PDB file of C-alpha atoms and ligand atoms in Angstrom:
ATOM      1  CA  MET A   1     -34.714  13.020  10.485  1.00  0.00           C
ATOM      2  CA  LYS A   2     -35.311  16.670  11.113  1.00  0.00           C
ATOM      3  CA  LEU A   3     -34.595  18.870   8.022  1.00  0.00           C
ATOM      4  CA  ILE A   4     -33.359  22.191   8.313  1.00  0.00           C
ATOM      5  CA  GLU A   5     -33.602  24.293   5.210  1.00  0.00           C
ATOM      6  CA  VAL A   6     -31.200  27.124   4.696  1.00  0.00           C
ATOM      7  CA  GLN A   7     -30.460  29.505   1.835  1.00  0.00           C
ATOM      8  CA  ASN A   8     -26.943  28.576   0.860  1.00  0.00           C
ATOM      9  CA  TYR A   9     -23.539  27.083   1.746  1.00  0.00           C
ATOM     10  CA  ASP A  10     -22.632  29.974   3.962  1.00  0.00           C
ATOM     11  CA  GLU A  11     -25.777  29.709   6.093  1.00  0.00           C
ATOM     12  CA  MET A  12     -25.271  25.851   6.443  1.00  0.00           C
ATOM     13  CA  SER A  13     -21.741  26.267   7.432  1.00  0.00           C
ATOM     14  CA  LYS A  14     -22.751  29.022  10.048  1.00  0.00           C
ATOM     15  CA  LEU A  15     -25.601  26.840  11.476  1.00  0.00           C
ATOM     16  CA  ALA A  16     -23.488  23.783  11.757  1.00  0.00           C
ATOM     17  CA  SER A  17     -20.627  25.600  13.418  1.00  0.00           C
ATOM     18  CA  GLU A  18     -23.239  26.996  15.885  1.00  0.00           C
ATOM     19  CA  ILE A  19     -24.351  23.492  16.654  1.00  0.00           C
ATOM     20  CA  ILE A  20     -20.772  22.306  17.293  1.00  0.00           C
ATOM     21  CA  ILE A  21     -20.072  25.305  19.368  1.00  0.00           C
ATOM     22  CA  GLU A  22     -23.119  24.866  21.603  1.00  0.00           C
ATOM     23  CA  GLN A  23     -22.041  21.234  21.996  1.00  0.00           C
ATOM     24  CA  VAL A  24     -18.582  22.199  23.063  1.00  0.00           C
ATOM     25  CA  GLN A  25     -19.761  24.710  25.403  1.00  0.00           C
ATOM     26  CA  THR A  26     -22.333  22.490  26.941  1.00  0.00           C
ATOM     27  CA  LYS A  27     -19.874  19.460  27.440  1.00  0.00           C
ATOM     28  CA  ALA A  28     -16.274  20.832  27.432  1.00  0.00           C
ATOM     29  CA  ASN A  29     -14.934  17.198  26.809  1.00  0.00           C
ATOM     30  CA  SER A  30     -17.218  16.402  23.891  1.00  0.00           C
ATOM     31  CA  VAL A  31     -16.315  13.634  21.488  1.00  0.00           C
ATOM     32  CA  LEU A  32     -16.804  14.931  18.192  1.00  0.00           C
ATOM     33  CA  GLY A  33     -16.923  12.862  14.921  1.00  0.00           C
ATOM     34  CA  LEU A  34     -15.662  14.928  12.147  1.00  0.00           C
ATOM     35  CA  ALA A  35     -15.710  14.877   8.236  1.00  0.00           C
ATOM     36  CA  THR A  36     -13.538  15.884   5.436  1.00  0.00           C
ATOM     37  CA  GLY A  37     -14.398  17.062   1.836  1.00  0.00           C
ATOM     38  CA  GLY A  38     -15.510  20.189   0.482  1.00  0.00           C
ATOM     39  CA  THR A  39     -18.850  20.462   2.418  1.00  0.00           C
ATOM     40  CA  PRO A  40     -17.525  21.052   6.133  1.00  0.00           C
ATOM     41  CA  ILE A  41     -14.863  23.441   5.008  1.00  0.00           C
ATOM     42  CA  GLY A  42     -17.078  26.522   5.550  1.00  0.00           C
ATOM     43  CA  MET A  43     -18.042  25.124   9.076  1.00  0.00           C
ATOM     44  CA  TYR A  44     -14.547  24.736  10.005  1.00  0.00           C
ATOM     45  CA  GLN A  45     -13.871  28.467   8.897  1.00  0.00           C
ATOM     46  CA  TYR A  46     -16.586  29.480  11.150  1.00  0.00           C
ATOM     47  CA  LEU A  47     -15.201  27.487  14.081  1.00  0.00           C
ATOM     48  CA  MET A  48     -12.004  28.920  13.790  1.00  0.00           C
ATOM     49  CA  LYS A  49     -13.349  32.491  13.365  1.00  0.00           C
ATOM     50  CA  ASP A  50     -15.434  31.907  16.675  1.00  0.00           C
ATOM     51  CA  PHE A  51     -12.396  30.469  18.325  1.00  0.00           C
ATOM     52  CA  THR A  52     -10.319  33.767  17.555  1.00  0.00           C
ATOM     53  CA  GLN A  53     -13.299  35.995  18.550  1.00  0.00           C
ATOM     54  CA  ASN A  54     -14.887  34.175  21.545  1.00  0.00           C
ATOM     55  CA  LYS A  55     -12.326  31.598  22.680  1.00  0.00           C
ATOM     56  CA  THR A  56     -14.482  28.740  22.734  1.00  0.00           C
ATOM     57  CA  SER A  57     -11.938  26.191  24.140  1.00  0.00           C
ATOM     58  CA  TYR A  58     -11.229  22.580  22.511  1.00  0.00           C
ATOM     59  CA  GLU A  59      -8.683  21.876  25.260  1.00  0.00           C
ATOM     60  CA  GLN A  60     -10.649  18.820  26.454  1.00  0.00           C
ATOM     61  CA  VAL A  61     -12.357  17.985  23.095  1.00  0.00           C
ATOM     62  CA  ILE A  62     -11.591  14.649  21.446  1.00  0.00           C
ATOM     63  CA  THR A  63     -12.120  14.238  17.609  1.00  0.00           C
ATOM     64  CA  LEU A  64     -12.382  11.235  15.569  1.00  0.00           C
ATOM     65  CA  ASN A  65     -12.589  11.463  11.878  1.00  0.00           C
ATOM     66  CA  LEU A  66     -14.637   9.225   9.553  1.00  0.00           C
ATOM     67  CA  ASP A  67     -12.056   8.181   7.207  1.00  0.00           C
ATOM     68  CA  GLU A  68      -8.758   8.236   5.681  1.00  0.00           C
ATOM     69  CA  TYR A  69      -7.205   7.047   2.309  1.00  0.00           C
ATOM     70  CA  ILE A  70      -4.814   4.013   2.329  1.00  0.00           C
ATOM     71  CA  GLY A  71      -1.421   4.772   0.694  1.00  0.00           C
ATOM     72  CA  LEU A  72      -1.056   8.521   1.248  1.00  0.00           C
ATOM     73  CA  ASP A  73       1.456   9.529   3.897  1.00  0.00           C
ATOM     74  CA  LYS A  74       0.096  11.819   6.737  1.00  0.00           C
ATOM     75  CA  ASN A  75       2.123  14.667   5.324  1.00  0.00           C
ATOM     76  CA  ASN A  76       0.586  14.445   1.731  1.00  0.00           C
ATOM     77  CA  PRO A  77      -1.599  17.482   1.230  1.00  0.00           C
ATOM     78  CA  GLN A  78      -4.287  15.012  -0.227  1.00  0.00           C
ATOM     79  CA  SER A  79      -4.404  13.020   2.975  1.00  0.00           C
ATOM     80  CA  TYR A  80      -7.312  13.546   5.384  1.00  0.00           C
ATOM     81  CA  SER A  81      -4.895  13.971   8.331  1.00  0.00           C
ATOM     82  CA  TYR A  82      -3.444  17.043   6.306  1.00  0.00           C
ATOM     83  CA  PHE A  83      -6.651  18.270   5.583  1.00  0.00           C
ATOM     84  CA  MET A  84      -7.910  18.425   9.244  1.00  0.00           C
ATOM     85  CA  LYS A  85      -4.608  20.269  10.303  1.00  0.00           C
ATOM     86  CA  GLU A  86      -4.870  22.730   7.517  1.00  0.00           C
ATOM     87  CA  HIS A  87      -8.660  23.396   7.872  1.00  0.00           C
ATOM     88  CA  LEU A  88      -9.050  23.257  11.605  1.00  0.00           C
ATOM     89  CA  PHE A  89      -6.580  21.571  14.073  1.00  0.00           C
ATOM     90  CA  ASN A  90      -3.697  24.088  13.606  1.00  0.00           C
ATOM     91  CA  HIS A  91      -6.124  26.911  14.073  1.00  0.00           C
ATOM     92  CA  ILE A  92      -7.741  25.939  17.424  1.00  0.00           C
ATOM     93  CA  ASN A  93      -6.499  25.011  21.014  1.00  0.00           C
ATOM     94  CA  ILE A  94      -7.084  21.216  20.518  1.00  0.00           C
ATOM     95  CA  PRO A  95      -3.883  19.152  21.685  1.00  0.00           C
ATOM     96  CA  GLU A  96      -2.886  17.067  18.706  1.00  0.00           C
ATOM     97  CA  ASN A  97      -2.954  13.882  20.792  1.00  0.00           C
ATOM     98  CA  GLN A  98      -6.802  14.186  21.154  1.00  0.00           C
ATOM     99  CA  THR A  99      -7.267  14.301  17.345  1.00  0.00           C
ATOM    100  CA  TYR A 100      -7.769  10.880  15.670  1.00  0.00           C
ATOM    101  CA  LEU A 101      -8.212   9.736  12.214  1.00  0.00           C
ATOM    102  CA  PRO A 102      -8.387   5.988  11.224  1.00  0.00           C
ATOM    103  CA  SER A 103      -5.187   4.732   9.618  1.00  0.00           C
ATOM    104  CA  ALA A 104      -4.227   1.473   7.953  1.00  0.00           C
ATOM    105  CA  LYS A 105      -0.828   0.380   6.616  1.00  0.00           C
ATOM    106  CA  SER A 106      -2.173  -1.425   3.758  1.00  0.00           C
ATOM    107  CA  VAL A 107      -5.252  -3.043   2.365  1.00  0.00           C
ATOM    108  CA  HIS A 108      -4.610  -6.074   4.403  1.00  0.00           C
ATOM    109  CA  ASP A 109      -4.422  -4.350   7.586  1.00  0.00           C
ATOM    110  CA  GLU A 110      -7.602  -5.786   9.465  1.00  0.00           C
ATOM    111  CA  GLU A 111      -6.389  -4.921  12.769  1.00  0.00           C
ATOM    112  CA  ALA A 112      -6.669  -1.021  11.999  1.00  0.00           C
ATOM    113  CA  GLY A 113     -10.323  -1.229  12.035  1.00  0.00           C
ATOM    114  CA  ARG A 114     -10.753  -3.145  15.261  1.00  0.00           C
ATOM    115  CA  ASN A 115      -8.194  -0.686  16.952  1.00  0.00           C
ATOM    116  CA  TYR A 116     -10.316   2.349  15.875  1.00  0.00           C
ATOM    117  CA  GLU A 117     -13.475   0.633  17.165  1.00  0.00           C
ATOM    118  CA  LYS A 118     -11.658   0.136  20.487  1.00  0.00           C
ATOM    119  CA  LEU A 119     -10.382   3.628  20.596  1.00  0.00           C
ATOM    120  CA  ILE A 120     -14.077   5.012  19.973  1.00  0.00           C
ATOM    121  CA  GLU A 121     -15.345   2.819  22.765  1.00  0.00           C
ATOM    122  CA  SER A 122     -12.388   3.885  25.078  1.00  0.00           C
ATOM    123  CA  VAL A 123     -13.302   7.577  24.798  1.00  0.00           C
ATOM    124  CA  GLY A 124     -16.926   6.852  25.710  1.00  0.00           C
ATOM    125  CA  GLY A 125     -18.434   6.973  22.173  1.00  0.00           C
ATOM    126  CA  ILE A 126     -19.290   9.843  19.732  1.00  0.00           C
ATOM    127  CA  ASP A 127     -21.445  12.629  21.146  1.00  0.00           C
ATOM    128  CA  MET A 128     -21.924  14.296  17.695  1.00  0.00           C
ATOM    129  CA  GLN A 129     -21.001  13.027  14.287  1.00  0.00           C
ATOM    130  CA  ILE A 130     -20.837  15.532  11.578  1.00  0.00           C
ATOM    131  CA  LEU A 131     -21.523  13.806   8.010  1.00  0.00           C
ATOM    132  CA  GLY A 132     -21.580  14.729   4.475  1.00  0.00           C
ATOM    133  CA  ILE A 133     -23.165  12.665   1.856  1.00  0.00           C
ATOM    134  CA  GLY A 134     -21.679  11.466  -1.584  1.00  0.00           C
ATOM    135  CA  GLU A 135     -23.359  11.877  -4.771  1.00  0.00           C
ATOM    136  CA  ASN A 136     -23.893   8.273  -4.659  1.00  0.00           C
ATOM    137  CA  GLY A 137     -25.303   8.281  -1.096  1.00  0.00           C
ATOM    138  CA  HIS A 138     -22.377   7.098   0.749  1.00  0.00           C
ATOM    139  CA  ILE A 139     -21.487   8.213   4.357  1.00  0.00           C
ATOM    140  CA  GLY A 140     -17.917   8.036   5.353  1.00  0.00           C
ATOM    141  CA  PHE A 141     -16.565   5.845   2.506  1.00  0.00           C
ATOM    142  CA  ASN A 142     -19.294   3.346   2.930  1.00  0.00           C
ATOM    143  CA  GLU A 143     -20.396   2.871  -0.628  1.00  0.00           C
ATOM    144  CA  PRO A 144     -23.687   1.663  -1.977  1.00  0.00           C
ATOM    145  CA  GLY A 145     -24.158  -2.116  -1.074  1.00  0.00           C
ATOM    146  CA  THR A 146     -22.269  -1.908   2.131  1.00  0.00           C
ATOM    147  CA  SER A 147     -23.854  -3.798   4.997  1.00  0.00           C
ATOM    148  CA  PHE A 148     -25.547  -1.590   7.533  1.00  0.00           C
ATOM    149  CA  SER A 149     -23.811  -3.756  10.350  1.00  0.00           C
ATOM    150  CA  SER A 150     -20.454  -2.792   8.996  1.00  0.00           C
ATOM    151  CA  THR A 151     -17.910  -1.607  11.331  1.00  0.00           C
ATOM    152  CA  THR A 152     -14.694   0.225  10.863  1.00  0.00           C
ATOM    153  CA  GLY A 153     -12.461  -1.256   8.321  1.00  0.00           C
ATOM    154  CA  ILE A 154     -10.888  -1.227   4.825  1.00  0.00           C
ATOM    155  CA  VAL A 155     -13.112  -0.271   2.009  1.00  0.00           C
ATOM    156  CA  LYS A 156     -12.741  -0.195  -1.794  1.00  0.00           C
ATOM    157  CA  LEU A 157     -13.711   3.194  -3.213  1.00  0.00           C
ATOM    158  CA  ALA A 158     -16.395   3.106  -5.992  1.00  0.00           C
ATOM    159  CA  ASP A 159     -15.187   4.437  -9.338  1.00  0.00           C
ATOM    160  CA  SER A 160     -17.667   7.302  -9.006  1.00  0.00           C
ATOM    161  CA  THR A 161     -16.184   8.300  -5.557  1.00  0.00           C
ATOM    162  CA  ARG A 162     -12.601   8.438  -7.157  1.00  0.00           C
ATOM    163  CA  GLU A 163     -13.859  10.574 -10.024  1.00  0.00           C
ATOM    164  CA  ALA A 164     -15.677  12.859  -7.589  1.00  0.00           C
ATOM    165  CA  ASN A 165     -12.470  13.282  -5.662  1.00  0.00           C
ATOM    166  CA  ALA A 166     -10.034  13.376  -8.503  1.00  0.00           C
ATOM    167  CA  ARG A 167     -10.402  17.147  -8.581  1.00  0.00           C
ATOM    168  CA  TYR A 168      -7.957  17.287  -5.620  1.00  0.00           C
ATOM    169  CA  PHE A 169      -5.254  14.993  -7.440  1.00  0.00           C
ATOM    170  CA  THR A 170      -2.965  15.696 -10.425  1.00  0.00           C
ATOM    171  CA  LYS A 171      -4.224  12.685 -12.127  1.00  0.00           C
ATOM    172  CA  MET A 172      -6.843  10.007 -11.852  1.00  0.00           C
ATOM    173  CA  GLU A 173      -4.063   7.307 -11.167  1.00  0.00           C
ATOM    174  CA  ASP A 174      -3.024   9.249  -8.115  1.00  0.00           C
ATOM    175  CA  VAL A 175      -6.427   8.732  -6.382  1.00  0.00           C
ATOM    176  CA  PRO A 176      -6.197   6.018  -3.925  1.00  0.00           C
ATOM    177  CA  THR A 177      -8.227   2.966  -4.619  1.00  0.00           C
ATOM    178  CA  HIS A 178      -8.893   2.036  -1.109  1.00  0.00           C
ATOM    179  CA  ALA A 179      -9.682   3.695   2.338  1.00  0.00           C
ATOM    180  CA  ILE A 180     -10.200   3.004   5.938  1.00  0.00           C
ATOM    181  CA  SER A 181     -13.536   4.098   7.140  1.00  0.00           C
ATOM    182  CA  MET A 182     -15.865   4.235  10.188  1.00  0.00           C
ATOM    183  CA  GLY A 183     -18.749   1.561   9.404  1.00  0.00           C
ATOM    184  CA  ILE A 184     -22.167   2.190   9.169  1.00  0.00           C
ATOM    185  CA  SER A 185     -22.961   0.442  12.498  1.00  0.00           C
ATOM    186  CA  THR A 186     -20.222   2.708  14.102  1.00  0.00           C
ATOM    187  CA  ILE A 187     -21.638   5.985  12.625  1.00  0.00           C
ATOM    188  CA  MET A 188     -25.105   4.768  13.991  1.00  0.00           C
ATOM    189  CA  LYS A 189     -23.899   4.572  17.565  1.00  0.00           C
ATOM    190  CA  SER A 190     -23.010   8.287  17.617  1.00  0.00           C
ATOM    191  CA  ARG A 191     -25.549   9.790  19.920  1.00  0.00           C
ATOM    192  CA  GLN A 192     -26.250  12.870  17.574  1.00  0.00           C
ATOM    193  CA  ILE A 193     -25.617  13.258  13.879  1.00  0.00           C
ATOM    194  CA  VAL A 194     -25.640  16.337  11.798  1.00  0.00           C
ATOM    195  CA  LEU A 195     -25.904  15.702   7.978  1.00  0.00           C
ATOM    196  CA  LEU A 196     -24.678  18.664   5.645  1.00  0.00           C
ATOM    197  CA  VAL A 197     -25.929  18.923   2.171  1.00  0.00           C
ATOM    198  CA  SER A 198     -25.119  21.585  -0.135  1.00  0.00           C
ATOM    199  CA  GLY A 199     -25.148  22.437  -3.943  1.00  0.00           C
ATOM    200  CA  VAL A 200     -26.998  21.211  -7.042  1.00  0.00           C
ATOM    201  CA  LYS A 201     -24.876  18.013  -7.485  1.00  0.00           C
ATOM    202  CA  LYS A 202     -26.308  16.853  -4.156  1.00  0.00           C
ATOM    203  CA  ALA A 203     -29.906  17.407  -5.207  1.00  0.00           C
ATOM    204  CA  PRO A 204     -30.560  14.019  -6.841  1.00  0.00           C
ATOM    205  CA  ILE A 205     -29.269  12.033  -3.939  1.00  0.00           C
ATOM    206  CA  LEU A 206     -31.015  14.282  -1.391  1.00  0.00           C
ATOM    207  CA  ASN A 207     -34.190  13.679  -3.262  1.00  0.00           C
ATOM    208  CA  GLN A 208     -33.723   9.971  -3.247  1.00  0.00           C
ATOM    209  CA  LEU A 209     -33.069   9.956   0.471  1.00  0.00           C
ATOM    210  CA  PHE A 210     -36.378  11.492   1.398  1.00  0.00           C
ATOM    211  CA  GLN A 211     -38.132   9.399  -1.316  1.00  0.00           C
ATOM    212  CA  THR A 212     -37.002   6.059  -0.682  1.00  0.00           C
ATOM    213  CA  ASP A 213     -37.102   3.462   1.920  1.00  0.00           C
ATOM    214  CA  VAL A 214     -34.157   2.407   4.021  1.00  0.00           C
ATOM    215  CA  ASN A 215     -31.947   0.174   1.844  1.00  0.00           C
ATOM    216  CA  GLU A 216     -28.261  -0.698   1.657  1.00  0.00           C
ATOM    217  CA  ASN A 217     -28.033   0.691  -1.863  1.00  0.00           C
ATOM    218  CA  LEU A 218     -28.496   4.049  -0.307  1.00  0.00           C
ATOM    219  CA  PRO A 219     -26.134   4.112   2.740  1.00  0.00           C
ATOM    220  CA  ALA A 220     -27.320   7.378   4.134  1.00  0.00           C
ATOM    221  CA  SER A 221     -30.884   5.927   4.240  1.00  0.00           C
ATOM    222  CA  ILE A 222     -30.050   4.205   7.457  1.00  0.00           C
ATOM    223  CA  LEU A 223     -30.052   7.506   9.080  1.00  0.00           C
ATOM    224  CA  LYS A 224     -33.750   7.426   9.174  1.00  0.00           C
ATOM    225  CA  LYS A 225     -33.551   4.867  11.871  1.00  0.00           C
ATOM    226  CA  HIS A 226     -31.429   6.985  14.150  1.00  0.00           C
ATOM    227  CA  PRO A 227     -33.203   8.797  16.852  1.00  0.00           C
ATOM    228  CA  ASP A 228     -31.198  12.220  16.632  1.00  0.00           C
ATOM    229  CA  VAL A 229     -30.266  13.168  13.011  1.00  0.00           C
ATOM    230  CA  THR A 230     -30.405  16.803  11.828  1.00  0.00           C
ATOM    231  CA  VAL A 231     -30.159  17.409   8.031  1.00  0.00           C
ATOM    232  CA  ILE A 232     -28.998  20.975   7.138  1.00  0.00           C
ATOM    233  CA  ALA A 233     -29.742  21.465   3.412  1.00  0.00           C
ATOM    234  CA  ASP A 234     -29.284  24.430   0.970  1.00  0.00           C
ATOM    235  CA  GLN A 235     -31.609  25.568  -1.631  1.00  0.00           C
ATOM    236  CA  GLU A 236     -29.627  23.937  -4.437  1.00  0.00           C
ATOM    237  CA  ALA A 237     -29.486  20.687  -2.688  1.00  0.00           C
ATOM    238  CA  LEU A 238     -33.232  20.827  -2.106  1.00  0.00           C
ATOM    239  CA  SER A 239     -34.113  21.987  -5.537  1.00  0.00           C
ATOM    240  CA  ILE A 240     -35.248  18.514  -6.684  1.00  0.00           C
ATOM    241  CA  LEU A 241     -36.985  17.580  -3.577  1.00  0.00           C
ATOM    242  CA  LYS A 242     -38.872  20.633  -3.440  1.00  0.00           C
ATOM    243  CA  GLU A 243     -40.262  20.440  -6.919  1.00  0.00           C
ATOM    244  CA  LYS A 244     -41.648  16.936  -6.439  1.00  0.00           C
ATOM    245  CA  LYS A 245     -45.316  16.501  -5.604  1.00  0.00           C
ATOM    246  CA  GLY A 246     -45.790  14.516  -2.379  1.00  0.00           C
ATOM    247  CA  SER A 247     -42.442  15.588  -1.110  1.00  0.00           C
ATOM    248  CA  VAL A 248     -41.760  16.251   2.586  1.00  0.00           C
ATOM    249  CA  PHE A 249     -42.803  20.001   1.843  1.00  0.00           C
ATOM    250  CA  SER A 250     -46.150  19.445   0.268  1.00  0.00           C
TER     251      SER A 250
HETATM  252  P1  PGA B 301     -18.153  16.537  -0.405  1.00  0.00           P
HETATM  253  O1  PGA B 301     -18.032  14.924  -0.134  1.00  0.00           O
HETATM  254  O2  PGA B 301     -18.165  17.119   0.862  1.00  0.00           O
HETATM  255  O3  PGA B 301     -16.546  16.784  -1.026  1.00  0.00           O
HETATM  256  O4  PGA B 301     -19.109  16.663  -1.405  1.00  0.00           O
HETATM  257  C1  PGA B 301     -19.011  14.428   0.578  1.00  0.00           C
HETATM  258  C2  PGA B 301     -18.798  12.968   0.717  1.00  0.00           C
HETATM  259  O5  PGA B 301     -18.393  12.295  -0.250  1.00  0.00           O
HETATM  260  O6  PGA B 301     -19.022  12.343   1.711  1.00  0.00           O
END
């Protein structure tokens, strides 16, 4: 993993947007793996700004999101489908039928994961996957303990994940209990991965990520085995790692 240290959220967002813009400018029909959550919002804002100012075109781009809640309608403002329209798709020139999110009718919809895998394969695989990391180390919604060989499918959300995401819902009971998520092996097939880490809440997990061996209790640790991962982390996220003796900085 290559680590790029930045000052703050804004710098992380800008740099991540520049990496995506370069990807799209180099390969007009890029397949981008996208993420939701608080972390990538600033990056999406920079992409929109660049679209307005420089007209970078997304006409041939295909996007595949990491995950989606089960049980929320696409028009529910808390759904990731809605999030993506609101934060990116409605503001750039990507055709709607080239933007994909996994979706499952119910927690028993086993076909849904297989279909998403086939879809990813049919578009030639993901060129660049953007990732965030959960405070518990999850990537996508692959919670600690998930097999590294997992493929896209239905997952049960950890209590800590539901609590972390409760801020977007009126009450805890409204936070879905399950989601459909790209699997860990699916994510690992992406040709290039960019992991964004910002804020003091992510400092403990970022420290663990760099200090511990690859193991299934820390899903993001598998990224150490990928040949092309760039971690962009800000000072708050790096605060514990940097104070540790023997860290990557010593
Ligand atoms: P966040 O979520 O960007 O809202 O912190 C990241 C994640 O849970 O993967």
